[in-house]
Each structure stands twice: as structure tokens, then as C-alpha cells.
Short mmCIF file of C-alpha atoms in Angstrom, two decimals:
data_model
loop_
_atom_site.label_atom_id
_atom_site.label_comp_id
_atom_site.label_asym_id
_atom_site.label_seq_id
_atom_site.Cartn_x
_atom_site.Cartn_y
_atom_site.Cartn_z
CA MET A 125 124.06 136.51 136.63
CA PRO A 126 119.98 135.13 135.17
CA VAL A 127 118.97 131.42 135.36
CA ILE A 128 116.98 129.64 133.30
CA GLY A 129 114.79 127.24 133.82
CA VAL A 130 115.14 124.03 131.50
CA LEU A 131 111.58 121.84 131.94
CA ALA A 132 112.99 118.60 133.12
CA LEU A 133 110.33 116.91 132.09
CA GLN A 134 111.36 114.63 129.45
CA GLY A 135 113.22 114.67 126.97
CA ASP A 136 117.00 116.74 125.82
CA PHE A 137 117.02 119.23 128.79
CA VAL A 138 120.19 118.13 129.33
CA GLU A 139 121.84 119.47 126.34
CA HIS A 140 120.11 122.83 126.36
CA ILE A 141 121.90 122.99 130.10
CA ASN A 142 125.03 121.78 128.49
CA MET A 143 124.77 124.68 126.27
CA LEU A 144 124.12 127.17 128.23
CA ASP A 145 127.24 125.63 130.46
CA THR A 146 129.00 126.73 126.98
CA LEU A 147 127.70 130.97 127.44
CA GLU A 148 128.64 130.57 131.27
CA VAL A 149 124.54 131.08 131.91
CA ASN A 150 123.41 129.18 135.24
CA SER A 151 120.21 126.85 134.72
CA LYS A 152 118.18 124.43 136.48
CA GLU A 153 116.26 121.37 135.99
CA ILE A 154 112.38 121.86 136.24
CA ARG A 155 110.23 119.21 137.09
CA SER A 156 107.61 121.16 140.31
CA LYS A 157 105.82 123.75 140.04
CA ASN A 158 107.79 124.44 143.67
CA GLN A 159 110.93 124.63 141.02
CA PHE A 160 110.13 128.23 138.86
CA LYS A 161 110.52 131.23 141.74
CA ASN A 162 114.22 132.51 140.58
CA ILE A 163 114.26 131.36 136.87
CA ASP A 164 114.54 134.34 134.94
CA GLY A 165 113.91 132.86 130.79
CA LEU A 166 112.46 128.93 130.41
CA ILE A 167 113.15 127.01 128.35
CA ILE A 168 110.46 123.72 127.22
CA PRO A 169 113.10 120.94 124.78
CA GLY A 170 112.35 118.47 122.78
CA GLY A 171 111.94 115.40 123.64
CA GLU A 172 107.54 113.35 122.57
CA SER A 173 105.57 116.01 122.87
CA THR A 174 102.12 114.24 124.36
CA SER A 175 104.31 112.87 126.31
CA ILE A 176 105.73 115.88 127.84
CA MET A 177 102.06 117.47 127.41
CA ARG A 178 100.14 114.45 130.45
CA LEU A 179 103.36 114.55 132.73
CA ILE A 180 102.70 119.26 132.91
CA GLU A 181 98.90 118.06 133.10
CA ILE A 182 99.14 115.57 135.51
CA PHE A 183 101.91 117.63 137.42
CA ASP A 184 100.01 120.88 137.69
CA LEU A 185 102.52 123.31 135.58
CA LYS A 186 100.23 124.89 133.02
CA ASN A 187 99.74 127.32 134.97
CA GLU A 188 103.02 128.09 136.78
CA ILE A 189 104.33 128.08 133.11
CA ILE A 190 101.46 130.70 131.99
CA SER A 191 101.64 132.98 135.06
CA CYS A 192 105.77 133.03 133.78
CA SER A 193 104.51 134.56 130.22
CA LYS A 194 101.87 136.59 131.25
CA LYS A 195 104.62 137.62 133.51
CA GLY A 196 106.97 138.30 130.13
CA MET A 197 109.58 136.15 130.49
CA PRO A 198 111.35 135.00 127.92
CA ILE A 199 110.52 131.63 127.15
CA TRP A 200 111.70 129.15 124.07
CA GLY A 201 110.44 126.29 122.89
CA THR A 202 112.58 123.50 120.05
CA CYS A 203 110.46 121.37 118.45
CA ALA A 204 107.27 119.51 120.89
CA GLY A 205 108.01 122.99 122.94
CA MET A 206 107.14 124.43 120.42
CA ILE A 207 104.44 122.05 119.79
CA ILE A 208 103.93 122.73 122.97
CA VAL A 209 103.42 126.87 122.51
CA ALA A 210 100.94 126.94 120.36
CA GLN A 211 98.03 128.08 119.31
CA ASN A 212 96.18 125.00 118.17
CA ILE A 213 97.91 121.38 116.85
CA ILE A 214 96.91 119.32 113.51
CA HIS A 215 96.39 116.22 114.20
CA ASN A 216 96.10 112.81 111.66
CA GLU A 217 93.04 111.79 111.13
CA SER A 218 93.89 108.20 111.27
CA GLN A 219 95.42 108.66 114.74
CA ASP A 220 91.43 109.17 116.78
CA LYS A 221 92.42 107.45 119.53
CA VAL A 222 94.78 108.76 120.86
CA ARG A 223 94.35 111.35 122.83
CA LYS A 224 94.54 115.35 121.91
CA TYR A 225 96.14 117.87 124.78
CA ASP A 226 95.51 121.94 123.92
CA PRO A 227 98.64 123.65 124.18
CA LEU A 228 99.68 126.57 125.82
CA ASN A 229 98.53 129.01 123.69
CA LEU A 230 101.24 131.36 124.45
CA ILE A 231 102.56 132.59 120.29
CA ASP A 232 99.36 132.97 117.64
CA ILE A 233 100.84 130.38 115.59
CA ASP A 234 99.07 127.09 113.72
CA VAL A 235 101.88 123.40 114.77
CA ASN A 236 101.26 120.36 112.31
CA ARG A 237 102.74 117.73 113.99
CA ASN A 238 106.20 116.22 112.44
CA ALA A 239 104.93 117.79 109.66
CA PHE A 240 108.09 117.05 108.47
CA GLY A 241 107.68 113.59 107.60
CA ARG A 242 108.56 109.67 109.67
CA GLN A 243 112.81 109.86 111.64
CA ILE A 244 113.00 108.55 107.52
CA ASP A 245 112.88 112.23 107.15
CA SER A 246 114.86 113.42 109.53
CA PHE A 247 117.15 116.03 108.16
CA GLU A 248 120.05 118.00 108.76
CA HIS A 249 119.83 122.24 107.01
CA ASP A 250 121.56 125.76 106.35
CA ILE A 251 119.35 127.61 107.39
CA ASP A 252 119.75 131.68 106.71
CA VAL A 253 118.66 133.41 110.55
CA GLU A 254 117.75 136.80 110.94
CA GLY A 255 119.98 138.27 112.71
CA LEU A 256 122.74 136.35 112.22
CA HIS A 257 125.40 136.30 109.82
CA ASP A 258 126.36 133.54 109.21
CA PRO A 259 124.40 130.00 107.72
CA TYR A 260 122.27 127.93 111.47
CA HIS A 261 123.75 124.55 110.99
CA SER A 262 119.94 122.40 112.21
CA ILE A 263 119.35 118.76 112.39
CA PHE A 264 114.66 118.75 112.23
CA ILE A 265 113.99 115.24 114.11
CA ARG A 266 110.47 114.06 113.84
CA ALA A 267 110.37 117.99 113.02
CA PRO A 268 106.63 120.41 113.83
CA GLN A 269 106.16 122.22 111.20
CA VAL A 270 103.79 125.70 111.38
CA SER A 271 100.89 125.70 109.35
CA ARG A 272 99.90 129.87 109.98
CA ALA A 273 101.79 132.24 111.49
CA GLY A 274 99.95 135.43 112.27
CA LYS A 275 100.75 139.39 111.87
CA ASN A 276 102.68 139.51 114.68
CA VAL A 277 103.96 136.36 114.95
CA GLU A 278 107.79 137.51 113.15
CA ILE A 279 109.66 134.82 111.25
CA LEU A 280 113.30 134.37 111.96
CA ALA A 281 113.57 132.09 109.63
CA SER A 282 111.98 129.89 107.09
CA ILE A 283 113.21 126.42 104.62
CA ASN A 284 112.02 126.77 101.32
CA LYS A 285 110.84 130.92 101.68
CA THR A 286 107.78 128.85 102.40
CA LYS A 287 108.16 126.56 105.08
CA PRO A 288 108.61 128.98 109.32
CA VAL A 289 111.31 126.29 110.99
CA ILE A 290 112.49 129.86 113.80
CA LEU A 291 109.01 131.75 114.80
CA LYS A 292 109.33 134.69 118.03
CA GLN A 293 106.28 136.71 119.25
CA ASP A 294 106.71 139.28 122.85
CA ASN A 295 108.86 136.95 124.66
CA ILE A 296 108.38 134.05 123.35
CA LEU A 297 110.66 132.67 120.92
CA VAL A 298 109.83 128.95 118.71
CA SER A 299 112.08 126.67 116.63
CA SER A 300 111.20 123.38 114.75
CA PHE A 301 114.55 122.18 114.61
CA HIS A 302 117.10 121.53 118.01
CA PRO A 303 119.69 124.36 118.63
CA GLU A 304 120.87 122.35 121.53
CA LEU A 305 121.84 119.16 119.73
CA THR A 306 124.72 121.13 117.76
CA ASN A 307 128.04 122.72 118.55
CA ASP A 308 126.66 125.83 117.69
CA ASN A 309 125.41 128.42 120.26
CA ARG A 310 124.66 130.79 118.98
CA ILE A 311 121.06 130.49 118.82
CA HIS A 312 120.74 130.15 122.90
CA ASN A 313 122.72 133.49 122.08
CA LEU A 314 118.92 135.69 121.05
CA PHE A 315 117.25 133.40 123.71
CA MET A 316 119.70 134.85 125.82
CA GLN A 317 120.49 138.41 124.58
CA MET A 318 115.73 138.47 124.80
CA VAL A 319 116.70 137.35 128.71
CA LEU A 320 119.62 140.36 128.95
CA ARG A 321 117.32 143.31 127.19
CA ARG A 322 114.46 142.71 130.24
CA MET B 217 121.91 132.09 100.69
CA THR B 218 121.22 128.78 101.58
CA THR B 219 119.42 126.15 99.51
CA ASP B 220 116.88 123.40 99.86
CA SER B 221 118.58 120.37 97.99
CA ASP B 222 120.84 120.95 101.36
CA GLN B 223 119.24 118.37 103.22
CA MET B 224 120.82 115.53 104.25
CA THR B 225 118.40 112.67 105.65
CA GLY B 226 119.89 109.96 107.41
CA THR B 227 123.12 111.54 109.05
CA TRP B 228 124.48 110.24 111.86
CA GLN B 229 122.74 113.50 114.16
CA VAL B 230 119.00 112.80 113.03
CA LYS B 231 119.95 109.18 114.78
CA THR B 232 121.50 109.53 117.41
CA GLY B 233 119.15 112.15 117.99
CA LEU B 234 116.28 110.10 118.22
CA ALA B 235 117.34 108.89 120.45
CA GLN B 236 118.03 111.97 122.35
CA MET B 237 114.58 113.21 121.85
CA LEU B 238 113.81 109.34 123.73
CA LYS B 239 115.60 110.03 127.21
CA GLY B 240 113.27 110.55 130.46
CA GLY B 241 110.70 108.34 128.37
CA VAL B 242 109.07 104.90 127.87
CA ILE B 243 109.59 102.86 125.89
CA MET B 244 106.48 100.12 125.33
CA ASP B 245 106.05 97.47 124.00
CA VAL B 246 102.23 96.72 122.50
CA VAL B 247 101.03 93.41 120.01
CA THR B 248 97.56 95.26 118.66
CA PRO B 249 96.81 98.74 117.35
CA GLU B 250 94.58 99.11 120.87
CA GLN B 251 98.31 98.73 123.57
CA ALA B 252 100.37 101.72 121.73
CA VAL B 253 96.65 104.04 121.96
CA ILE B 254 96.60 102.61 126.19
CA ALA B 255 100.99 103.63 125.85
CA GLU B 256 99.58 106.54 124.01
CA ASN B 257 97.64 107.60 126.06
CA ALA B 258 100.02 107.08 129.65
CA GLY B 259 102.36 108.96 128.29
CA ALA B 260 104.86 106.93 126.31
CA VAL B 261 107.70 108.61 124.56
CA ALA B 262 107.91 105.35 121.60
CA VAL B 263 106.17 102.34 121.46
CA MET B 264 108.27 98.99 119.87
CA ALA B 265 105.57 96.76 117.96
CA LEU B 266 105.76 92.85 118.33
CA GLU B 267 103.83 89.75 117.80
CA ARG B 268 103.39 88.69 121.27
CA VAL B 269 105.94 90.36 124.17
CA PRO B 270 108.75 88.26 125.40
CA SER B 271 107.50 86.23 128.60
CA ASP B 272 104.80 84.59 125.47
CA ILE B 273 108.17 84.24 122.57
CA ARG B 274 109.50 81.78 125.76
CA LYS B 275 106.17 80.34 126.89
CA ALA B 276 105.48 79.96 122.58
CA GLY B 277 109.08 78.16 121.66
CA GLY B 278 109.83 77.24 117.75
CA VAL B 279 111.84 80.45 116.50
CA ALA B 280 110.68 84.28 116.65
CA ARG B 281 110.33 86.47 113.49
CA MET B 282 110.49 89.67 112.74
CA SER B 283 106.09 90.62 113.55
CA ASP B 284 103.84 90.92 110.86
CA PRO B 285 104.30 94.08 107.84
CA LYS B 286 100.49 94.39 108.46
CA MET B 287 100.81 94.61 111.95
CA ILE B 288 103.24 96.80 113.16
CA ALA B 289 101.53 99.54 109.66
CA GLU B 290 97.87 99.39 111.66
CA ILE B 291 100.25 100.79 114.81
CA ILE B 292 102.48 102.96 112.64
CA GLU B 293 98.57 104.11 111.35
CA SER B 294 97.04 104.76 115.11
CA VAL B 295 99.39 106.48 116.74
CA SER B 296 101.92 109.26 117.43
CA ILE B 297 104.64 108.81 118.85
CA PRO B 298 107.66 106.73 117.17
CA VAL B 299 107.04 103.33 116.32
CA MET B 300 110.11 101.12 116.81
CA ALA B 301 110.01 96.88 115.58
CA LYS B 302 112.42 94.04 116.00
CA ALA B 303 114.56 92.26 113.80
CA ARG B 304 116.36 88.96 114.33
CA ILE B 305 120.37 89.78 114.77
CA GLY B 306 121.97 89.20 111.71
CA HIS B 307 118.68 90.00 109.32
CA PHE B 308 119.46 92.04 107.27
CA ALA B 309 116.41 91.43 104.94
CA GLU B 310 113.92 91.82 107.37
CA ALA B 311 115.47 94.50 109.10
CA GLN B 312 114.86 96.16 104.91
CA ILE B 313 111.07 95.87 105.35
CA LEU B 314 111.19 97.51 108.52
CA GLU B 315 112.52 100.15 106.82
CA ALA B 316 110.46 99.87 103.79
CA LEU B 317 107.53 99.73 106.06
CA GLY B 318 108.75 103.28 107.50
CA VAL B 319 109.61 102.36 111.30
CA ASP B 320 111.29 105.24 113.02
CA TYR B 321 113.56 102.74 115.03
CA ILE B 322 114.71 99.04 114.51
CA ASP B 323 115.85 96.83 117.63
CA GLU B 324 117.95 94.48 116.54
CA SER B 325 117.12 91.92 118.86
CA GLU B 326 117.85 89.23 121.58
CA VAL B 327 114.47 87.85 122.01
CA LEU B 328 113.93 87.04 118.43
CA THR B 329 115.03 83.80 117.55
CA PRO B 330 119.01 85.36 116.14
CA ALA B 331 119.70 84.39 112.04
CA ASP B 332 123.12 84.62 111.87
CA GLU B 333 126.05 83.50 114.50
CA ASN B 334 128.54 85.12 113.69
CA ASN B 335 128.16 88.49 111.89
CA HIS B 336 125.37 91.70 113.23
CA ILE B 337 124.12 93.92 110.16
CA ASN B 338 125.31 96.48 108.40
CA LYS B 339 123.71 99.41 110.35
CA HIS B 340 125.87 102.10 108.47
CA ASP B 341 123.59 100.67 105.30
CA TYR B 342 120.86 102.16 106.38
CA LYS B 343 118.36 105.47 106.48
CA VAL B 344 116.00 104.95 109.70
CA PRO B 345 118.59 104.24 112.97
CA PHE B 346 118.78 100.48 115.01
CA VAL B 347 119.28 100.33 118.63
CA CYS B 348 120.83 97.29 120.04
CA GLY B 349 121.84 94.92 122.82
CA SER B 350 124.37 94.92 125.56
CA ARG B 351 125.84 93.04 128.65
CA ASP B 352 129.27 95.12 128.89
CA LEU B 353 131.30 97.63 127.46
CA GLY B 354 132.69 95.64 124.51
CA GLU B 355 129.23 94.23 123.27
CA ALA B 356 127.99 97.75 123.02
CA LEU B 357 130.99 99.78 121.69
CA ARG B 358 130.97 96.96 118.92
CA ARG B 359 127.41 96.92 117.66
CA ILE B 360 128.34 101.43 117.36
CA GLY B 361 131.94 100.59 115.14
CA GLU B 362 128.72 98.30 112.76
CA GLY B 363 126.38 101.60 112.68
CA ALA B 364 123.74 101.58 115.51
CA ALA B 365 122.86 104.99 117.16
CA MET B 366 121.41 103.42 120.48
CA ILE B 367 122.37 101.30 123.42
CA ARG B 368 120.14 99.15 126.29
CA THR B 369 121.37 96.69 128.17
CA LYS B 370 120.02 93.51 127.41
CA GLY B 371 119.00 92.19 131.49
CA GLU B 372 116.94 89.06 130.39
CA ALA B 373 113.78 90.25 128.84
CA GLY B 374 110.50 88.87 129.19
CA SER B 375 111.59 87.28 133.33
CA GLY B 376 110.52 90.10 134.90
CA ASN B 377 113.08 90.24 136.45
CA ILE B 378 115.23 92.86 137.33
CA VAL B 379 118.69 91.45 138.02
CA GLU B 380 120.23 90.42 134.56
CA ALA B 381 119.95 94.60 133.20
CA VAL B 382 121.76 96.37 136.39
CA ARG B 383 124.01 94.28 135.88
CA HIS B 384 124.84 95.27 132.41
CA ALA B 385 124.05 98.84 133.88
CA ARG B 386 126.29 98.66 136.32
CA LYS B 387 129.31 96.69 134.08
CA VAL B 388 128.83 99.42 131.15
CA LEU B 389 128.56 102.00 133.70
CA GLY B 390 131.78 101.27 135.64
CA GLN B 391 133.77 100.26 132.50
CA ILE B 392 133.65 104.30 131.14
CA LYS B 393 134.93 105.49 134.27
CA HIS B 394 137.37 103.06 134.73
CA ILE B 395 138.25 104.14 131.16
CA HIS B 396 138.50 107.26 131.24
CA GLY B 397 139.82 108.03 134.39
CA MET B 398 143.06 105.60 131.98
CA GLU B 399 146.74 106.88 130.99
CA PRO B 400 146.49 107.25 127.24
CA ASP B 401 149.27 103.91 127.06
CA GLU B 402 146.49 101.88 128.81
CA LEU B 403 143.90 101.96 125.88
CA MET B 404 144.86 99.82 122.76
CA ALA B 405 144.69 96.09 125.09
CA THR B 406 141.86 97.92 126.59
CA ALA B 407 140.64 97.48 123.13
CA ARG B 408 141.66 94.56 122.65
CA ASP B 409 140.28 92.90 125.93
CA LEU B 410 137.14 94.20 124.92
CA LYS B 411 137.82 93.93 121.26
CA ALA B 412 136.28 96.42 120.98
CA PRO B 413 137.24 99.21 117.79
CA PHE B 414 139.80 101.83 119.11
CA ALA B 415 139.49 104.86 118.74
CA LEU B 416 135.85 104.51 120.41
CA VAL B 417 137.72 103.09 123.39
CA LYS B 418 139.27 106.84 122.83
CA LYS B 419 136.71 109.02 122.50
CA ILE B 420 135.46 107.61 126.08
CA HIS B 421 138.39 107.16 127.58
CA GLU B 422 137.74 111.65 126.49
CA THR B 423 134.25 111.93 127.10
CA GLY B 424 133.68 109.52 129.87
CA SER B 425 130.06 108.52 128.30
CA LEU B 426 129.55 106.54 125.28
CA PRO B 427 128.50 108.68 122.34
CA VAL B 428 125.54 107.46 121.95
CA VAL B 429 121.85 107.34 124.82
CA ASN B 430 121.95 104.51 127.31
CA PHE B 431 118.53 102.56 127.21
CA ALA B 432 117.53 99.69 130.24
CA ALA B 433 115.73 96.62 129.06
CA GLY B 434 114.83 93.41 129.79
CA GLY B 435 113.02 92.78 133.46
CA ILE B 436 111.29 96.52 133.85
CA SER B 437 107.85 95.92 135.37
CA THR B 438 107.74 97.99 138.51
CA PRO B 439 107.72 101.58 138.79
CA ALA B 440 110.61 101.83 141.90
CA ASP B 441 112.65 98.93 139.06
CA ALA B 442 111.91 102.44 135.84
CA ALA B 443 113.99 104.16 139.24
CA LEU B 444 116.67 102.00 140.04
CA MET B 445 117.68 102.37 136.73
CA MET B 446 117.30 105.46 135.92
CA GLN B 447 119.61 106.45 139.28
CA ILE B 448 122.04 104.28 138.45
CA GLY B 449 122.15 105.85 135.05
CA VAL B 450 120.59 105.25 132.77
CA ASP B 451 118.63 107.08 129.81
CA GLY B 452 115.47 105.66 129.70
CA VAL B 453 113.42 102.48 130.76
CA PHE B 454 111.80 100.77 127.81
CA VAL B 455 109.74 97.70 129.63
CA GLY B 456 108.76 95.24 127.30
CA SER B 457 106.00 92.34 128.38
CA GLY B 458 105.16 93.96 132.74
CA ILE B 459 102.70 96.11 131.66
CA PHE B 460 100.39 94.35 129.60
CA LYS B 461 101.23 91.33 131.64
CA SER B 462 100.47 93.14 134.79
CA GLU B 463 97.06 92.74 136.43
CA THR B 464 95.64 96.34 135.31
CA PRO B 465 97.75 97.53 132.05
CA GLU B 466 97.07 101.36 132.20
CA ILE B 467 97.82 102.42 136.08
CA MET B 468 101.19 100.52 135.67
CA ALA B 469 101.91 102.01 132.25
CA ASP B 470 101.45 105.73 133.64
CA ALA B 471 103.23 104.90 137.58
CA ILE B 472 106.48 103.87 135.27
CA VAL B 473 106.30 107.02 132.94
CA LYS B 474 105.86 109.31 136.25
CA ALA B 475 108.67 107.49 138.31
CA THR B 476 110.80 107.57 135.24
CA THR B 477 111.14 111.38 134.83
CA HIS B 478 110.33 111.07 139.55
CA TYR B 479 112.76 108.72 139.51
CA GLN B 480 114.87 111.17 142.08
CA ASP B 481 111.97 111.84 144.27
CA PRO B 482 111.26 109.24 146.70
CA ALA B 483 108.57 110.41 148.62
CA ILE B 484 106.79 111.41 144.64
CA LEU B 485 107.47 106.91 144.37
CA ALA B 486 106.00 106.19 147.26
CA GLU B 487 103.13 107.48 145.98
CA ILE B 488 102.56 106.78 142.55
CA SER B 489 103.66 102.99 143.59
CA LYS B 490 101.06 102.70 145.49
CA GLY B 491 97.37 100.50 144.82
CA LEU B 492 99.07 98.75 141.46
CA GLY B 493 97.62 95.65 141.26
CA SER B 494 100.37 92.40 141.14
CA ALA B 495 103.34 93.06 138.71
CA MET B 496 103.78 90.19 136.32
CA LYS B 497 105.26 87.61 138.40
CA GLY B 498 108.45 86.42 136.71
CA ILE B 499 110.61 84.01 137.32
CA ASP B 500 113.83 83.33 139.45
CA LEU B 501 117.16 83.39 136.79
CA ARG B 502 118.60 81.33 138.25
CA THR B 503 116.02 78.65 138.30
CA LEU B 504 116.63 79.43 134.19
CA PRO B 505 118.92 76.57 132.50
CA GLU B 506 121.23 79.04 129.86
CA SER B 507 119.79 77.85 126.64
CA GLU B 508 116.66 79.93 127.82
CA GLN B 509 118.47 82.81 128.15
CA LEU B 510 117.64 85.89 125.66
CA SER B 511 120.31 87.76 126.80
CA LYS B 512 122.75 85.37 126.15
CA ARG B 513 122.88 85.48 121.70
CA GLY B 514 124.53 87.79 120.08
CA TRP B 515 127.96 88.32 121.42
#
């Protein structure tokens, strides 16, 4: 049976673990370097991307995550997690004094943080996801937008046919919404198919 | 096919969802854009924009109101993380103004002087989510009944003393455990005794947990305080005066962020607690007259 590591530095990692439980998938919380052993997949949850990136840096986890990816391990980033694994982050110019982190560059996309707006613009929306028969009711919270996707990146769902919200390149899956906040485990199941196919 | 027209904003899911994203994180009180930047760079998950931190509100006396919208707007401009701001208990016009400013969360807070001694804000009326303080489960469920999407302990703000936050967190979590273990026959009498909505008491009985995220607030001043509250069982921490009233705010902010992630690891906590300079001074609450206890405001 595969074990999924869930990065547990900050954010809604417990909700991912609960969702994996519904699929009877074993998981473990990851906070330190020595906990990356014996996992078959990694989820980087929703949360505040600046906070998680700072903690990744302080506790020196960057190279661990990159080496998991190089080995071909499936990695899924939701919302903040998508920002963290992107190639580039587009910043708001008025926020010139806050520290800018280099993302992990695991997938060939540029991400514009909070481009769907502030909390007042957070929304729920039904989307059609490639590989799923029925629409998926998705929750977007101060969500990031993908402003560029490379030619090898597969777009699995978009809003208005122009704004991709779930994308995949090789072993990397990203979503700008939060499947872990719903009762619908189909996207977690898609990720588990990536893990089991390896 | 789905269409774009079915986007729904201001729902319970998106309101409670933002609080889920803040879990395991530290929300810091800031009074200037410069402090907000220090907070974000230290790893805060959100900032609370206000004119004075609670310990200064205590010193200043008089009526404490919503902060100047100009200052709140400048803080919103300067950071990328969510910005919260405080409205007085029951002051729905202040809440309307904060919503119009685009703040991400409103704290209907006992730290400001209450505007209504009887009624809290009807928080269902807003697209912006609210966080409210509580001393026990009844108070928490009344606030959730009014639409609060996140709960925090009241603690004793601006005191630098953790004792009230511990009391409130233990009380709420203990009452949840107690209700979870009850016979269904006992729930109505419990709702009556707690002065809480029956439907929410029933939900606690079924799930054994609050339906919203629960943070600690009021008196957290050191990394050890944050670790204590996390181990007691809260989802994250608010730090008010504790950071910018300490000797070296950058270092204290950084240490409290690390402690909130590694709250279960004493070796890491020992390392990050070294050489932080002095924490804020603090007050022995037994010497504080009841009229000056902020946690007694609201019901």
C-alpha cells in the first residue's frame, strides 16, 4: 500500500489526510527533513504560500522536495501548494517591501498570487474536469491564477475556457482550488491513480 | 456543461475555508504598514490592522473604536497576506465600512469598546467572514449561530498573561468532549444550560468538534505560550501586543511562527526560544479590577 506524505508546516493539511482516509490511503505529516523517507507521493496543501515557503526555507526542506520530484514521485499542490511548485510567481507591484520567495520550479507555469481577488471575491463553482464524468464543485479561496502554462503542461479544467484551474505535467499536479474542503474525493482519486501508475 | 454564471461568493464554505487556510499559523497585530511587512516576512499567515495594540489601548483608556480606514487601506496595499480588522461588538456600521474597504476578515472584538450591550452583529448579512472571541462553548456557539466563521479564545488581551487563554481554550475543548460523550436525551437541556442553539449542540454531539476553526488569542507572548496553546488543542494563534511590545519584534515574530509549526517538538522549541530578549512585561490578572478586564465584554 502506498503512503502519501502531506507537508504539515502550515495550512489545511489535516483536511487532505481526512480525504485520503476516505480512500483508505495511508498518509503521514511531514515537518522535517528526515520524514521524507518511505513515501510514494507528496501533497503540498492550501495555506499561506509566503508562510509555508518561509518554513520550507528555515527547516531546509527545499532540496528534499526537489529530489522527490526528480525521482518521479507524484506531487500535488493545492492553491498555496500550486504557487510553491510553480516556475515563476507574479507579484503585485504595490507590495514592493515584502520578501519574494523563489518557487520550486517543478512545473512549467507562471502563477499570479491571489489574482482571483481578495476574500470577498472567493467563490464556489462547478467545473468540468478531464477524466471525471460529472462536474466537480470546487472552492476557490483568495485563489491564484495561472498566467502562463508551457506547451508540455496539460490543462485538465478551466474557468470560462481561459483560466486553467487544474493542470498536470508529468508527475506534478496543481489545482488553484481546494478539493480537500469538499466531501468529494474524486480529485484525490485522480492523484492516487498517478501514484499507483508509477 | 458548466457555465461561469454559477459562481457563488460569500458562502459559508468560502468563509470558513479561509480560516482553514490560516491553521497552524500566526496572526499578528500591526499598527503600521512597516510592521505589517515585518509580520509577513517573519511568516505570519495574516495581520490584524489596528491603530493601537491592546496593551496601548489599555493605557490610553477612553473609547476604543474601529481604526482609521486610511491606515487599514495602506496596510492592505503593503502586504500579500490576508488583512483583518476589528469592529466594536454590535457596531454593524463599522463592519459595513470594513467590508467596503476589502478587509479579508472582521474581528468583532471585545478589545474595542462595545457599541451594543445586548446584540452582536448579524454576521450572516456579510460577504466578508467574521471571527469572534469566546470564553466557553455556549458563547462560541452563539457567535457561530450569528454567523461567525471562526472562533478565538478571548484570553485577556494586552495583558501578556496566558492564563485566561488557557482557561477559555480548556473550557471550550472540555465542553466539546463532554457533549460528544453524552446520550442524545441530554442535548436539549445542555443547549438550555449553555444558552446555545440546539442544532449546533447536536452537531457537536455528532462530530466531536467545533464546526469552525478555533484559534487562541489574548496574552500569547512567547514561543512557549504558542506551543502550549497548540498542544492544548487550538488550530493556530493570534499574537497582539506580544510581538511589537517585545524587545526585538523581528526575532520574536520569527520564533513564534516556528513554534506554532513545531509545537510538538521540545528540542526545536528549546533551540528557537534561546536569546529572544525580553518578552512584553505583562500584568498579574489578580491585580486587574473587573472593570478593566476586556474578556468580560460581550456575552
